[in-house]
mmCIF file of C-alpha atoms and ligand atoms in Angstrom:
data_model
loop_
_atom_site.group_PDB
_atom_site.id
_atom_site.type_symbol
_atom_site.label_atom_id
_atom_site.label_comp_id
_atom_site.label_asym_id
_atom_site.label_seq_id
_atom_site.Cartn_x
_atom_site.Cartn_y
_atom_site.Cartn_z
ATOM 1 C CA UNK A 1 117.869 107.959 71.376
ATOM 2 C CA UNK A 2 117.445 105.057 74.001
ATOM 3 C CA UNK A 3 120.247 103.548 75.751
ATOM 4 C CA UNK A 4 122.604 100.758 73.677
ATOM 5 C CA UNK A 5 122.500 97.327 74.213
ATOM 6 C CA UNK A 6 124.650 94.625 74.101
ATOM 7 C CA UNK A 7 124.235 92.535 71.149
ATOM 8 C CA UNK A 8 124.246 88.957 72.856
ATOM 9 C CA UNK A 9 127.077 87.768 74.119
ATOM 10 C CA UNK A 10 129.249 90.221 71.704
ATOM 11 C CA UNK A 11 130.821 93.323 72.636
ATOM 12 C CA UNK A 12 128.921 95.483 70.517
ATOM 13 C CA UNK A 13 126.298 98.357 71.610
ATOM 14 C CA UNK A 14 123.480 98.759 69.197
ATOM 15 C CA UNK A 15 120.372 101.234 69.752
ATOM 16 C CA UNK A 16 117.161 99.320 69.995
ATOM 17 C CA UNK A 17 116.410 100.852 66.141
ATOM 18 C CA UNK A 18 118.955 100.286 63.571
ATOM 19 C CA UNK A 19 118.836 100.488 59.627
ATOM 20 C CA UNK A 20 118.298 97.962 57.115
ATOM 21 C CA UNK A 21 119.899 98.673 53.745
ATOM 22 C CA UNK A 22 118.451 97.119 50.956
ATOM 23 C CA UNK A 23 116.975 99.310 49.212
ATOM 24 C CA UNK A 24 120.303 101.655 49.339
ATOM 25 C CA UNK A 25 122.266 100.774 45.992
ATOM 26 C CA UNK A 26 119.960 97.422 46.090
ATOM 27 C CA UNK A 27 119.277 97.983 42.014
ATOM 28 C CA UNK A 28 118.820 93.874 41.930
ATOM 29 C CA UNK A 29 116.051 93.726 44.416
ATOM 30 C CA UNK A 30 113.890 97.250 44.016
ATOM 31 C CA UNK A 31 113.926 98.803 40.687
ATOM 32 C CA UNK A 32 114.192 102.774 39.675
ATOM 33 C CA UNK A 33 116.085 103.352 43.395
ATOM 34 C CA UNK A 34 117.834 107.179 43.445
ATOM 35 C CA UNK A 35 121.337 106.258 44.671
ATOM 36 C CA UNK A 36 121.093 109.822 46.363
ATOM 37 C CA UNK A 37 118.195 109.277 48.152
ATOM 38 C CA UNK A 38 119.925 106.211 49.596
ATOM 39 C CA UNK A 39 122.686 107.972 50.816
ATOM 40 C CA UNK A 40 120.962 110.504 52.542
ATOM 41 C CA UNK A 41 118.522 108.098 54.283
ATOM 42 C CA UNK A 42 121.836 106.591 55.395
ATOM 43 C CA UNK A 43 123.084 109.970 56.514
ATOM 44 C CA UNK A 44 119.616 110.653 58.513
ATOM 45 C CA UNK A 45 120.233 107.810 60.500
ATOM 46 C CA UNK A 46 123.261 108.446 61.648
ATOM 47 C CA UNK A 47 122.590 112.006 61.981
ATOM 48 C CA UNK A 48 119.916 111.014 63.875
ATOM 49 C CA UNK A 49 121.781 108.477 66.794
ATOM 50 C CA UNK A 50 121.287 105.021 64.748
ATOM 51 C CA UNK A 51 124.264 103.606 64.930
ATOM 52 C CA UNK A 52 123.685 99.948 63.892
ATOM 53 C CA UNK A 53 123.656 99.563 59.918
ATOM 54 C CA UNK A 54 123.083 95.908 58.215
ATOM 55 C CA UNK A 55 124.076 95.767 54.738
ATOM 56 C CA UNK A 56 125.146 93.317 52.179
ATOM 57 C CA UNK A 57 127.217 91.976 49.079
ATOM 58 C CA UNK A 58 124.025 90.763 47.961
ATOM 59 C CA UNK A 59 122.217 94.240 47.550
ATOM 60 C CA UNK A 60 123.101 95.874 44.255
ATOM 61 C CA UNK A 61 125.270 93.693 44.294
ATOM 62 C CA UNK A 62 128.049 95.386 46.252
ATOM 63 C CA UNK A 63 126.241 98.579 46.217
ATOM 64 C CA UNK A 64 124.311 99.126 48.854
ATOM 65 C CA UNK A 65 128.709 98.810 50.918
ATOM 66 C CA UNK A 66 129.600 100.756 48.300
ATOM 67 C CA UNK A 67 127.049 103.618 49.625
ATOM 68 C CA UNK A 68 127.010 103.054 52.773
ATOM 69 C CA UNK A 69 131.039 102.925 53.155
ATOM 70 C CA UNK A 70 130.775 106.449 51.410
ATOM 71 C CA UNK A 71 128.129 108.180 53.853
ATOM 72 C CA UNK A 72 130.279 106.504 56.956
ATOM 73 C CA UNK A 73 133.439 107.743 55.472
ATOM 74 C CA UNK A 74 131.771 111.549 54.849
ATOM 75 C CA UNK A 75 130.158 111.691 58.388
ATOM 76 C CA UNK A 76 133.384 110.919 59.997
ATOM 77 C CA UNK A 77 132.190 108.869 62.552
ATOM 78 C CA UNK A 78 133.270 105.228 61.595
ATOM 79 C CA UNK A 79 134.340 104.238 65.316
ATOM 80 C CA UNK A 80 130.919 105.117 67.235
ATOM 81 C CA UNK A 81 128.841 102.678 64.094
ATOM 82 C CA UNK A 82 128.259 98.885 63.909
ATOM 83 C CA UNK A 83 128.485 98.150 60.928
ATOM 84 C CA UNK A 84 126.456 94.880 59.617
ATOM 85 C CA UNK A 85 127.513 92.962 56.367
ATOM 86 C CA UNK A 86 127.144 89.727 54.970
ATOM 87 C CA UNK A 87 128.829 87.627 52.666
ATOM 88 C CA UNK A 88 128.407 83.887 50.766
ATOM 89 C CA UNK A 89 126.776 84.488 47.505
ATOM 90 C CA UNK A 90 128.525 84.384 44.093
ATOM 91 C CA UNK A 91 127.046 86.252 41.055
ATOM 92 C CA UNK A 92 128.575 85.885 37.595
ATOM 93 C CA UNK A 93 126.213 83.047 36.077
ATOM 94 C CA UNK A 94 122.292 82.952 35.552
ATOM 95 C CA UNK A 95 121.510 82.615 39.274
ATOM 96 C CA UNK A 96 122.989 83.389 42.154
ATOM 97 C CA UNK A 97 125.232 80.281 43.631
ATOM 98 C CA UNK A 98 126.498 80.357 47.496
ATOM 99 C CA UNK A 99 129.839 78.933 49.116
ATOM 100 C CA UNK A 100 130.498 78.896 52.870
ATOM 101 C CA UNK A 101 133.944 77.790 52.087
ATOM 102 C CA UNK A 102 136.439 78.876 54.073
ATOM 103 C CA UNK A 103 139.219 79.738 51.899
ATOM 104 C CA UNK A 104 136.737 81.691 50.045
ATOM 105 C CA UNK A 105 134.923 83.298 52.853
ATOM 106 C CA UNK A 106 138.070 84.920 53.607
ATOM 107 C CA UNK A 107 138.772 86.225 50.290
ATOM 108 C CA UNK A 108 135.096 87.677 50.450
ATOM 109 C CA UNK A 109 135.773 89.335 53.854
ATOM 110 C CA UNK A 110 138.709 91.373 52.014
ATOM 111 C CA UNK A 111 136.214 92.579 49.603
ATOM 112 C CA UNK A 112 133.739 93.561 52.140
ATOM 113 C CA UNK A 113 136.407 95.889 53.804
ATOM 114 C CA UNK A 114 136.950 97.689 50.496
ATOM 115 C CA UNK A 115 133.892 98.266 49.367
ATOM 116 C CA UNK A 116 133.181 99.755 52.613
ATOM 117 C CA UNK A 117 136.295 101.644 52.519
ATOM 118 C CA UNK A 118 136.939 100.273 56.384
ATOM 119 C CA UNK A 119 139.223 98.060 57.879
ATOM 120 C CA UNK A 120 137.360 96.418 60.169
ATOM 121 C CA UNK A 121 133.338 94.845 60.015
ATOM 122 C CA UNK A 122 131.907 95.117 63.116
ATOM 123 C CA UNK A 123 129.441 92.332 62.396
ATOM 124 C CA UNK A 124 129.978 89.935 59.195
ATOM 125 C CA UNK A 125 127.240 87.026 58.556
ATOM 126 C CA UNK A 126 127.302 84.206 56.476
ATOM 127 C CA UNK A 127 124.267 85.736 54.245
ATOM 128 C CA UNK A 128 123.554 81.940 53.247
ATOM 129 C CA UNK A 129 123.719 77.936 54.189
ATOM 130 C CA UNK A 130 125.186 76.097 51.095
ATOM 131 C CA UNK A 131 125.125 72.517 51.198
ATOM 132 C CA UNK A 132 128.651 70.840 51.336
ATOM 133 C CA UNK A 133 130.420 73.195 54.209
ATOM 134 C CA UNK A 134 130.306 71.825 57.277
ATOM 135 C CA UNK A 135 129.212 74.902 59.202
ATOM 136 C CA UNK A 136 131.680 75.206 62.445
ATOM 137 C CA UNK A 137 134.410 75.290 59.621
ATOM 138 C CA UNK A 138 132.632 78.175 58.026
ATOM 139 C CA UNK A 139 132.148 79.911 61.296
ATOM 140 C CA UNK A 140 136.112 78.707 62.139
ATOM 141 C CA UNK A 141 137.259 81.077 59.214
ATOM 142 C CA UNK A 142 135.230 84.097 60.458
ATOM 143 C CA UNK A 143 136.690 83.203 64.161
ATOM 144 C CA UNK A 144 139.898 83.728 62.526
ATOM 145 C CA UNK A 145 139.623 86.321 60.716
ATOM 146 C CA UNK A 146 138.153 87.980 64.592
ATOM 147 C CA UNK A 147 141.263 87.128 65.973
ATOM 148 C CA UNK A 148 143.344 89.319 63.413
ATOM 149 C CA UNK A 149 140.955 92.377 64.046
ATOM 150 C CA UNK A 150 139.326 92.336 60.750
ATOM 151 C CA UNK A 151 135.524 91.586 61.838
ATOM 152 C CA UNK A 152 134.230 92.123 66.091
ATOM 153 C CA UNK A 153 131.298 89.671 65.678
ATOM 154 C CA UNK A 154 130.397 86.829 64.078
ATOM 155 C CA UNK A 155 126.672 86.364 62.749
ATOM 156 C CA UNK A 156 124.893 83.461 60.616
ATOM 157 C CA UNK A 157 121.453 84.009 58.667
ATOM 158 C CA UNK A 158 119.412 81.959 57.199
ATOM 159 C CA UNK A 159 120.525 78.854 58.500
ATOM 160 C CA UNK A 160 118.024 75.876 59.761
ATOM 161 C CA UNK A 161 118.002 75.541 63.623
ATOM 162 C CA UNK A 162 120.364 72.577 62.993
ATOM 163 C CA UNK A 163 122.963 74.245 60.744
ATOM 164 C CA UNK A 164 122.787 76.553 63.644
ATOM 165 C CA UNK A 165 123.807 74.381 65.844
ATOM 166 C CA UNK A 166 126.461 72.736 63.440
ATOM 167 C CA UNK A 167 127.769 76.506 63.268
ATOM 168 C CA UNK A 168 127.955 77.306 66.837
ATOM 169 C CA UNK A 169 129.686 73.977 67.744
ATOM 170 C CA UNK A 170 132.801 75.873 69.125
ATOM 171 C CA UNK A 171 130.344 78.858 70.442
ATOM 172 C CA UNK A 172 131.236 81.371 68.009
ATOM 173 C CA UNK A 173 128.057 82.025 66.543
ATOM 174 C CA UNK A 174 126.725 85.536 68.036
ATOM 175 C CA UNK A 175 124.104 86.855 66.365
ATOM 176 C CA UNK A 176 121.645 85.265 63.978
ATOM 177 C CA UNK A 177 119.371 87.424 61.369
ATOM 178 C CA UNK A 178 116.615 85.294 60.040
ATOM 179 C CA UNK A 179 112.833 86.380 58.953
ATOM 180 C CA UNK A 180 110.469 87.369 61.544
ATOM 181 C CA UNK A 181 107.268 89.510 61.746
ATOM 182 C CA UNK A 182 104.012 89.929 63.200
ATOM 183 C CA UNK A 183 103.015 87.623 59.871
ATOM 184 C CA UNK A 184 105.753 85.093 59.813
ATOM 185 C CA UNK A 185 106.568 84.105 63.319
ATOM 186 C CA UNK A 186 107.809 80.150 63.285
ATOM 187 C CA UNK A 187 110.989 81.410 64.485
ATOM 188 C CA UNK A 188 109.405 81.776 68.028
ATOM 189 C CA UNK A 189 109.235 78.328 68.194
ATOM 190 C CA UNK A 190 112.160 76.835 65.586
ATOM 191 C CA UNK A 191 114.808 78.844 67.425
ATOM 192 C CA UNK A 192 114.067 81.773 69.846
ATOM 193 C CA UNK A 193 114.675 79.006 73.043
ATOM 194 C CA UNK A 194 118.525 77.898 71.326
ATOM 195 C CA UNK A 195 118.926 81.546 70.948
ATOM 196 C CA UNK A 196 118.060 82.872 74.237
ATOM 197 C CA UNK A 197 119.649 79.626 75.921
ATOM 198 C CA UNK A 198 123.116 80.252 74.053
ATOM 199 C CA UNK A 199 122.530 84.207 74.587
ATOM 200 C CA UNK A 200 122.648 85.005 70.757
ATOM 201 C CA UNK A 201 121.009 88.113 69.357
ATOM 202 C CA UNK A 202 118.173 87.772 67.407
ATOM 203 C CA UNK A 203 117.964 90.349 64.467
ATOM 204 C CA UNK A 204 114.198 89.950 62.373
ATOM 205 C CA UNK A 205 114.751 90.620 59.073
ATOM 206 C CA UNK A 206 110.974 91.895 57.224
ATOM 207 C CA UNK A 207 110.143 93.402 60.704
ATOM 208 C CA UNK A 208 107.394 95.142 58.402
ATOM 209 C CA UNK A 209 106.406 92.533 56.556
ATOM 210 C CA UNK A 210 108.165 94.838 53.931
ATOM 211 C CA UNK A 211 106.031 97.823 54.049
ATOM 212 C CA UNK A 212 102.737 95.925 54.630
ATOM 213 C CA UNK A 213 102.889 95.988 58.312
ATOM 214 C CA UNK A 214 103.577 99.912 58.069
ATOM 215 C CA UNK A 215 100.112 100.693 57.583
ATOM 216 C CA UNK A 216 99.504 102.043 54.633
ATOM 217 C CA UNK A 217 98.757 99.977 51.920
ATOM 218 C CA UNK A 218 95.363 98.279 50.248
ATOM 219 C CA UNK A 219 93.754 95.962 48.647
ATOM 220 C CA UNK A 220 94.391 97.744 45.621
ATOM 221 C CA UNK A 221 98.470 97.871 45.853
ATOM 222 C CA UNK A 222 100.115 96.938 43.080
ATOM 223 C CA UNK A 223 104.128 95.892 43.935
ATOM 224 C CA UNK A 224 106.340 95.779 40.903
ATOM 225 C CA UNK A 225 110.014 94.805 42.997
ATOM 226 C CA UNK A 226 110.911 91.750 45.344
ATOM 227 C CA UNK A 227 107.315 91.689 46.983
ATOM 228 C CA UNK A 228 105.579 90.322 43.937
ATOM 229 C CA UNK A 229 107.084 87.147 45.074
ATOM 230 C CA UNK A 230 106.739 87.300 48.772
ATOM 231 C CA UNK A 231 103.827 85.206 49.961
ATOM 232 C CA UNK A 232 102.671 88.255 52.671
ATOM 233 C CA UNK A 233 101.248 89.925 49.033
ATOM 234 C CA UNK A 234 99.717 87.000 47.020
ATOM 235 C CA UNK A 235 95.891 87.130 46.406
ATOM 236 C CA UNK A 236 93.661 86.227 49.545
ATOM 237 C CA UNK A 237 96.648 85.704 51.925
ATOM 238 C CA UNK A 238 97.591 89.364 50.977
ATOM 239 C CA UNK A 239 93.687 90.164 52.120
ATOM 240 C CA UNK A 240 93.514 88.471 55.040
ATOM 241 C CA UNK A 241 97.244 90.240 56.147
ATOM 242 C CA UNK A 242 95.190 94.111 55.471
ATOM 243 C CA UNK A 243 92.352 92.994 57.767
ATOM 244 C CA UNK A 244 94.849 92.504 60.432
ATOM 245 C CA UNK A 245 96.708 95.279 60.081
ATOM 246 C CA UNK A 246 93.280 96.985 60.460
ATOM 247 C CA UNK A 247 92.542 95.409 64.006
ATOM 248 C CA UNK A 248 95.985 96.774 64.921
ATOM 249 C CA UNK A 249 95.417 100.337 63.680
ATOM 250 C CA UNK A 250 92.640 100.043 66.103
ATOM 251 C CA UNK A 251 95.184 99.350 68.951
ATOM 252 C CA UNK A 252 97.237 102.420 67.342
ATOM 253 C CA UNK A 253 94.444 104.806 66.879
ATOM 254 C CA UNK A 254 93.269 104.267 70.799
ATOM 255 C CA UNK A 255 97.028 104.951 71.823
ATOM 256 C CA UNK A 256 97.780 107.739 69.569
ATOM 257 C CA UNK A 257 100.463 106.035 67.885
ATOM 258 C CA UNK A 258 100.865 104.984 64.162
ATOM 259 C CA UNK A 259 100.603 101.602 63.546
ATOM 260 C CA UNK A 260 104.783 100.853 61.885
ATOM 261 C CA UNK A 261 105.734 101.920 65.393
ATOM 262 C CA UNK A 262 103.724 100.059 67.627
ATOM 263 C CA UNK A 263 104.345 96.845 65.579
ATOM 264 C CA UNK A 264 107.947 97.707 65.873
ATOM 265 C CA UNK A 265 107.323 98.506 70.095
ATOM 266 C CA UNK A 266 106.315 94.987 69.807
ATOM 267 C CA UNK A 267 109.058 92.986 68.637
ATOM 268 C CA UNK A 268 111.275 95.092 71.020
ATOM 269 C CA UNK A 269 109.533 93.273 73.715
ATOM 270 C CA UNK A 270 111.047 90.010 72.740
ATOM 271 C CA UNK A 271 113.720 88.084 74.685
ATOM 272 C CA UNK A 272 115.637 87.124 72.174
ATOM 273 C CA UNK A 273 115.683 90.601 70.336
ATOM 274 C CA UNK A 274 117.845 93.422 71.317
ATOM 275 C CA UNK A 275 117.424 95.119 67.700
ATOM 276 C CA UNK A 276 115.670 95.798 64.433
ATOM 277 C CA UNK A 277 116.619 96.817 61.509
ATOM 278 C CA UNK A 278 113.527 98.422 59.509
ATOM 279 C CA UNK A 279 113.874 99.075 55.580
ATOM 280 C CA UNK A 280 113.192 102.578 54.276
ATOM 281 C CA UNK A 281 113.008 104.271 51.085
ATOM 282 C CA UNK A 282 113.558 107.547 52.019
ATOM 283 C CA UNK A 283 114.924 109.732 55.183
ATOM 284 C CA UNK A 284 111.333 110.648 56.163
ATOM 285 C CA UNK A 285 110.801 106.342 56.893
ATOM 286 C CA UNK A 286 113.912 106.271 59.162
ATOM 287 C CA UNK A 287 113.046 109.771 61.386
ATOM 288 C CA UNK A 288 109.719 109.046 61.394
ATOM 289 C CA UNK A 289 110.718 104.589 62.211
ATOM 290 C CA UNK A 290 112.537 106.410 65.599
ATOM 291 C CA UNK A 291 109.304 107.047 66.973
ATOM 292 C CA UNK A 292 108.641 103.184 67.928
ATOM 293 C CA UNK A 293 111.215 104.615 71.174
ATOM 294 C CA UNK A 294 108.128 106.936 72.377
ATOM 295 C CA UNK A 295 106.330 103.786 72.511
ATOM 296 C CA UNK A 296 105.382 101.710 75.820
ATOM 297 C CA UNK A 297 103.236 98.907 75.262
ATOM 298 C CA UNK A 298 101.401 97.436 78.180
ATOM 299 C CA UNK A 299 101.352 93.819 78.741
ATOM 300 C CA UNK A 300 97.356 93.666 77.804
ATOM 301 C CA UNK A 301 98.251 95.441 74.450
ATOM 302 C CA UNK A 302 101.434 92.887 73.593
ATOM 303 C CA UNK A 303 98.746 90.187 73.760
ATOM 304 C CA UNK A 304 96.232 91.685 71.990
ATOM 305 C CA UNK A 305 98.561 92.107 68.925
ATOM 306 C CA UNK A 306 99.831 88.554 69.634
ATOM 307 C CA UNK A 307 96.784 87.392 69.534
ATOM 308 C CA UNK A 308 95.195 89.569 66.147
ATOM 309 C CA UNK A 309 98.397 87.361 64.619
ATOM 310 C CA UNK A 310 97.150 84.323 65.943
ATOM 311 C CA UNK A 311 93.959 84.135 64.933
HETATM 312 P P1 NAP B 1 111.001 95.783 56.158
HETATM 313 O O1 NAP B 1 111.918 96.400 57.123
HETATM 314 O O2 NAP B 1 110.001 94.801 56.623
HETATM 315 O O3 NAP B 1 110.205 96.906 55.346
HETATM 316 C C1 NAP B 1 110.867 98.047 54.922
HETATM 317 C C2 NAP B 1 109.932 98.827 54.007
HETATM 318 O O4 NAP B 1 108.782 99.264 54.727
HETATM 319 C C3 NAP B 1 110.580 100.099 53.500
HETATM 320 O O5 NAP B 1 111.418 99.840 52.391
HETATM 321 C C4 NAP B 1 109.357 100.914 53.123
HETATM 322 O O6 NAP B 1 108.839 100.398 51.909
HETATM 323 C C5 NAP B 1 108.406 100.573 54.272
HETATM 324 N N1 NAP B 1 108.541 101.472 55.428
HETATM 325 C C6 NAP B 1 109.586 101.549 56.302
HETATM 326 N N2 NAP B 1 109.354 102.468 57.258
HETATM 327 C C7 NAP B 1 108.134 102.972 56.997
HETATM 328 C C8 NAP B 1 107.340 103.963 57.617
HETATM 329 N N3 NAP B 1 107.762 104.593 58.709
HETATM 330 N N4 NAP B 1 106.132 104.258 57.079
HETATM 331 C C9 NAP B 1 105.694 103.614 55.992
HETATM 332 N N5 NAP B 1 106.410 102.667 55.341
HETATM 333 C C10 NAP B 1 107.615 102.349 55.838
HETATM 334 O O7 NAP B 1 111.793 95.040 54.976
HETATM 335 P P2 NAP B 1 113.285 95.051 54.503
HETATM 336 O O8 NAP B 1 113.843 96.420 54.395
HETATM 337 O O9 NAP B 1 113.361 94.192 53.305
HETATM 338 O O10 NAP B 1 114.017 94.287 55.701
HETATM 339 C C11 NAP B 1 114.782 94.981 56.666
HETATM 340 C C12 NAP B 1 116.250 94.762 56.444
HETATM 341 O O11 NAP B 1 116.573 93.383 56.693
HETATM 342 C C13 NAP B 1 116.726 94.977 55.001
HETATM 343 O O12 NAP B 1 116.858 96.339 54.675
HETATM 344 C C14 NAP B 1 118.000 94.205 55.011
HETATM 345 O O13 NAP B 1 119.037 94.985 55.573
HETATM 346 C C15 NAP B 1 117.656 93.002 55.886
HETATM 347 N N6 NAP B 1 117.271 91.774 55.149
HETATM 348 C C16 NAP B 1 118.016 90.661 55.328
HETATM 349 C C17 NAP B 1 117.687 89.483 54.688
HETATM 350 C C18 NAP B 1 118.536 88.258 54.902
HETATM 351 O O14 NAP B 1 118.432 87.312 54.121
HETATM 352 N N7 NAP B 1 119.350 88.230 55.922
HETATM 353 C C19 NAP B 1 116.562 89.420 53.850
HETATM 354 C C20 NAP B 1 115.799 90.575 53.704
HETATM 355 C C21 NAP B 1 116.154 91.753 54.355
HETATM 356 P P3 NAP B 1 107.709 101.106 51.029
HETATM 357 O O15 NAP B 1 107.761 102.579 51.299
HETATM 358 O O16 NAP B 1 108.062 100.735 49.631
HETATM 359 O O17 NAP B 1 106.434 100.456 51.477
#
């Protein structure tokens, strides 16, 4: 495994490859998911030197902490992990609601801790904006809550460049998840510069495009979970997104390389990312996602793949 690096201007040490949990205990978003085959994908990682795991309430909910706080607790190595979570949305009623207030942000924080069975969060986002809470006082509870040792870092996702900025009025703000791939990229331009300039971490969330970048699907594919409403997978769009994977699998084929993990190289080359957090379904994803390490891109192939996604 690569070096660590510092996650912004936090004190935590990633690896360049971390773990994205959703579809560990995340019953709401994927259907039919084997609880066991979550957990050991979460044990391969860690088995395997990723040490940077991003969770949340919102998948299962509570489940995918639940799971993850179990495999932690078995593999008995709690203090060299970073553990990711993020809280702000309130099930109960017909649809999901979110509150960034304080008081209850706190109480939220608490429930975090046990589900993970820890008692501290290395890195706790506000999952979600809502409308009324002005956002420094959001971020002002997590600050606190930093200062008693119960979370190290303090992340925001989700929010518009200017609730950003609302939220990092006192600085606090160190790390900020929001959606990025090879397919969706307005981020570049709506908030890579604050980011870099205020030296907060950019983590992509859909670095894959949520499987489509990997490679392997077609025309044909048929998606029965969240992706039936993601825009990458609707009718001609979701053409238009194979062709391009094709032109990269070019790119991959001439390098020896599969085409997940040079997409993956690629965001690693980013100045305002340090990490990524790819999905998987099963342990075989997350050994075989570790291979993106192996990969050195020159500077003629990072702009030919820019420019395939430009077109
Ligand atoms: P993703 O990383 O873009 O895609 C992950 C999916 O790609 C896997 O579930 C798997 O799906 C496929 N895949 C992964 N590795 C592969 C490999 N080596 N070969 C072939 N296929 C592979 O999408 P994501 O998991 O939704 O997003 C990453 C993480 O970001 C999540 O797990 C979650 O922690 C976080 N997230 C955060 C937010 C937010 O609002 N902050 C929103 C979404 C996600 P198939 O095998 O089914 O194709």
């Amino acid at each position: 495994m690569a070096n660590q690096i510092k996650l912004g201007k936090s004190d935590l040490y990633v690896n360049p490859i971390g773990l994205g949990t959703n579809a560990v205990g995340g019953h709401n978003l994927y259907p039919n998911l084997n609880e066991e085959t979550g957990k050991d994908l979460v044990r391969s990682a860690i088995n395997n030197g990723i040490n940077f795991i991003d969770t949340a309430l919102l998948y299962g909910p509570g489940r995918s902490e639940e799971l993850v706080g179990e495999v932690v607790k078995e593999t008995g190595k709690r203090s060299e992990l970073v553990i990711a979570t993020k809280i702000a949305p309130i099930f109960g009623g017909e649809k999901m609601k979110i509150d960034n207030n304080p008081t209850f942000l706190k109480q939220e924080v608490e429930k975090s801790l046990k589900r993970l069975q820890t008692d501290y969060i290395d890195l706790m986002y506000i999952h979600y904006p809502d409308k009324v809470t002005p956002k420094d006082e959001a971020v002002g509870a997590l600050q606190e809550l930093k200062e008693q040792g119960k979370i190290r870092a303090i992340g925001v996702s989700n929010f518009t460049p200017d609730q950003l900025e609302e939220a990092n009025k006192d600085g606090y703000v160190e790390v900020f998840q929001g959606e990025y791939n090879l397919l969706s990229r307005s981020a570049e331009e709506t908030l890579f510069p604050y980011l870099i300039e205020n030296n907060i971490s950019f983590v992509p969330y859909f670095p894959l495009a949520s499987g489509l970048l990997a490679g392997k699907y077609n025309k044909n594919a048929v998606f029965e979970d969240l992706r039936k409403d993601l825009p990458y997978f609707k009718g001609d769009v979701f053409k238009q997104n194979l062709e391009k994977v094709e032109e990269v699998r070019k790119i991959a084929n001439a390098k020896g390389v599969e085409v997940a993990h040079l997409v993956l190289a690629w965001y690693l080359t980013s100045d305002a990312i340090d990490t990524i957090i790819p999905g998987a379904k099963s342990a075989e994803q997350v050994i075989n996602n570790l291979k993106t390490l192996d990969v050195q891109l020159t500077n003629e192939e990072i702009q030919e793949i820019d420019q395939i996604f430009h077109k």
